[in-house]
Each structure stands twice: as structure tokens, then as C-alpha cells.
Amino acid sequence: MNQKRIYLSLLFFLFVSYSQAAIIYVDNDSQGNNTGHTWADAYHDLSTALTNANFGDVIRIDKGTYIAPNGGFVLKDGVKIYGGYNVRY
């Protein structure tokens, strides 16, 4: 495979990966369906969001205290995490 073809294949892979990226919501006070798709249905704990996140996804976390099971959270490459949102329903 020549260098140009490898480069185009890599660009295609990155485009497909990022075009399927999701925003995942976490709020330990959420009363919704615990799906992570919206603030109203946010995951109740950060560890579930991290487990379900894929490369390119963004996790948004509501203000609060999130306790890591077994002493720590496992972070994934390519997953962005933003916190400190002040979500009120």
C-alpha cells in the first residue's frame, strides 16, 4: 500500500470516528431514564458514562460529588470530559 493510500484511509477513519461522536450527560440528581442522552435522562454516575463512552465522545458532568468505585475512574483515550455544569430542571 502506498503512502498516499494509507493517509487517505487514516483520514476516512478519523472522519467516521468523529462523525459518530456522542455527547453523554451525567447528573447524580437526575430522575430520568439513566440513558445519558440528555440532561433529563442523564447517567446517575460517572463510571457508567466512562464505561459507555467511545473515542471522540464528550462527557458533560453536572456539579456534584461523584465517588469512584474501587478507588478510581478509568479514563479512555479520545474521550473529552467537561464538568461543573449547573443543571436544574
C-alpha positions as YAML, in Angstrom:
chain: A
units: angstrom
residues:
- id: 1
  name: MET
  ca: [0.00, 0.00, 0.00]
- id: 2
  name: ASN
  ca: [1.46, 3.36, -0.92]
- id: 3
  name: GLN
  ca: [1.79, 6.30, 1.45]
- id: 4
  name: LYS
  ca: [-0.99, 8.34, -0.19]
- id: 5
  name: ARG
  ca: [-3.48, 5.50, 0.20]
- id: 6
  name: ILE
  ca: [-2.59, 4.99, 3.88]
- id: 7
  name: TYR
  ca: [-3.02, 8.72, 4.51]
- id: 8
  name: LEU
  ca: [-6.49, 8.75, 2.87]
- id: 9
  name: SER
  ca: [-7.53, 5.65, 4.82]
- id: 10
  name: LEU
  ca: [-6.49, 7.31, 8.07]
- id: 11
  name: LEU
  ca: [-8.42, 10.48, 7.23]
- id: 12
  name: PHE
  ca: [-11.53, 8.44, 6.43]
- id: 13
  name: PHE
  ca: [-11.23, 6.53, 9.72]
- id: 14
  name: LEU
  ca: [-10.91, 9.76, 11.70]
- id: 15
  name: PHE
  ca: [-13.88, 11.32, 9.90]
- id: 16
  name: VAL
  ca: [-16.10, 8.31, 10.58]
- id: 17
  name: SER
  ca: [-14.97, 8.15, 14.22]
- id: 18
  name: TYR
  ca: [-15.70, 11.80, 14.92]
- id: 19
  name: SER
  ca: [-18.94, 11.94, 12.92]
- id: 20
  name: GLN
  ca: [-20.39, 9.28, 15.24]
- id: 21
  name: ALA
  ca: [-19.29, 11.06, 18.42]
- id: 22
  name: ALA
  ca: [-21.91, 11.50, 21.11]
- id: 23
  name: ILE
  ca: [-22.50, 13.87, 23.99]
- id: 24
  name: ILE
  ca: [-23.04, 11.91, 27.19]
- id: 25
  name: TYR
  ca: [-24.66, 13.57, 30.21]
- id: 26
  name: VAL
  ca: [-24.03, 12.76, 33.89]
- id: 27
  name: ASP
  ca: [-26.11, 14.11, 36.79]
- id: 28
  name: ASN
  ca: [-26.29, 12.25, 40.08]
- id: 29
  name: ASP
  ca: [-29.63, 14.00, 40.82]
- id: 30
  name: SER
  ca: [-31.29, 13.03, 37.54]
- id: 31
  name: GLN
  ca: [-34.65, 11.33, 37.91]
- id: 32
  name: GLY
  ca: [-34.87, 10.23, 34.26]
- id: 33
  name: ASN
  ca: [-34.17, 7.00, 32.42]
- id: 34
  name: ASN
  ca: [-30.42, 6.83, 33.15]
- id: 35
  name: THR
  ca: [-29.52, 6.67, 29.42]
- id: 36
  name: GLY
  ca: [-27.06, 9.56, 29.27]
- id: 37
  name: HIS
  ca: [-28.70, 11.00, 26.14]
- id: 38
  name: THR
  ca: [-30.00, 14.26, 27.69]
- id: 39
  name: TRP
  ca: [-29.72, 16.13, 30.99]
- id: 40
  name: ALA
  ca: [-33.19, 14.87, 31.94]
- id: 41
  name: ASP
  ca: [-32.12, 11.26, 31.30]
- id: 42
  name: ALA
  ca: [-28.51, 11.64, 32.42]
- id: 43
  name: TYR
  ca: [-26.48, 8.78, 33.83]
- id: 44
  name: HIS
  ca: [-26.53, 8.84, 37.61]
- id: 45
  name: ASP
  ca: [-22.86, 8.02, 37.98]
- id: 46
  name: LEU
  ca: [-19.69, 8.95, 36.12]
- id: 47
  name: SER
  ca: [-18.31, 5.41, 35.97]
- id: 48
  name: THR
  ca: [-21.24, 4.28, 33.78]
- id: 49
  name: ALA
  ca: [-20.66, 7.18, 31.39]
- id: 50
  name: LEU
  ca: [-16.95, 6.38, 31.16]
- id: 51
  name: THR
  ca: [-17.67, 2.70, 30.51]
- id: 52
  name: ASN
  ca: [-20.10, 3.53, 27.69]
- id: 53
  name: ALA
  ca: [-18.04, 6.31, 26.08]
- id: 54
  name: ASN
  ca: [-16.21, 5.78, 22.81]
- id: 55
  name: PHE
  ca: [-13.34, 7.58, 21.13]
- id: 56
  name: GLY
  ca: [-14.47, 11.10, 20.18]
- id: 57
  name: ASP
  ca: [-17.36, 11.27, 22.67]
- id: 58
  name: VAL
  ca: [-17.82, 14.16, 25.09]
- id: 59
  name: ILE
  ca: [-18.98, 13.64, 28.67]
- id: 60
  name: ARG
  ca: [-20.68, 16.59, 30.38]
- id: 61
  name: ILE
  ca: [-20.97, 16.36, 34.16]
- id: 62
  name: ASP
  ca: [-23.35, 18.30, 36.40]
- id: 63
  name: LYS
  ca: [-21.97, 19.87, 39.58]
- id: 64
  name: GLY
  ca: [-21.72, 17.42, 42.43]
- id: 65
  name: THR
  ca: [-19.61, 14.79, 44.07]
- id: 66
  name: TYR
  ca: [-19.01, 11.58, 42.17]
- id: 67
  name: ILE
  ca: [-17.44, 8.69, 44.05]
- id: 68
  name: ALA
  ca: [-15.26, 6.32, 42.05]
- id: 69
  name: PRO
  ca: [-15.91, 2.63, 42.57]
- id: 70
  name: ASN
  ca: [-12.85, 0.67, 43.70]
- id: 71
  name: GLY
  ca: [-10.85, 3.82, 44.31]
- id: 72
  name: GLY
  ca: [-10.65, 5.36, 40.84]
- id: 73
  name: PHE
  ca: [-12.17, 6.14, 37.48]
- id: 74
  name: VAL
  ca: [-10.82, 4.58, 34.30]
- id: 75
  name: LEU
  ca: [-10.35, 7.22, 31.61]
- id: 76
  name: LYS
  ca: [-10.36, 6.41, 27.90]
- id: 77
  name: ASP
  ca: [-8.23, 7.86, 25.12]
- id: 78
  name: GLY
  ca: [-10.07, 10.32, 22.92]
- id: 79
  name: VAL
  ca: [-12.95, 10.97, 25.35]
- id: 80
  name: LYS
  ca: [-13.33, 14.58, 26.48]
- id: 81
  name: ILE
  ca: [-14.76, 15.32, 29.93]
- id: 82
  name: TYR
  ca: [-16.22, 18.66, 30.97]
- id: 83
  name: GLY
  ca: [-17.71, 19.36, 34.37]
- id: 84
  name: GLY
  ca: [-19.21, 21.94, 36.65]
- id: 85
  name: TYR
  ca: [-22.48, 22.42, 34.80]
- id: 86
  name: ASN
  ca: [-25.31, 23.82, 36.91]
- id: 87
  name: VAL
  ca: [-28.31, 21.84, 35.67]
- id: 88
  name: ARG
  ca: [-31.67, 22.47, 37.28]
- id: 89
  name: TYR
  ca: [-34.92, 21.05, 35.94]
...
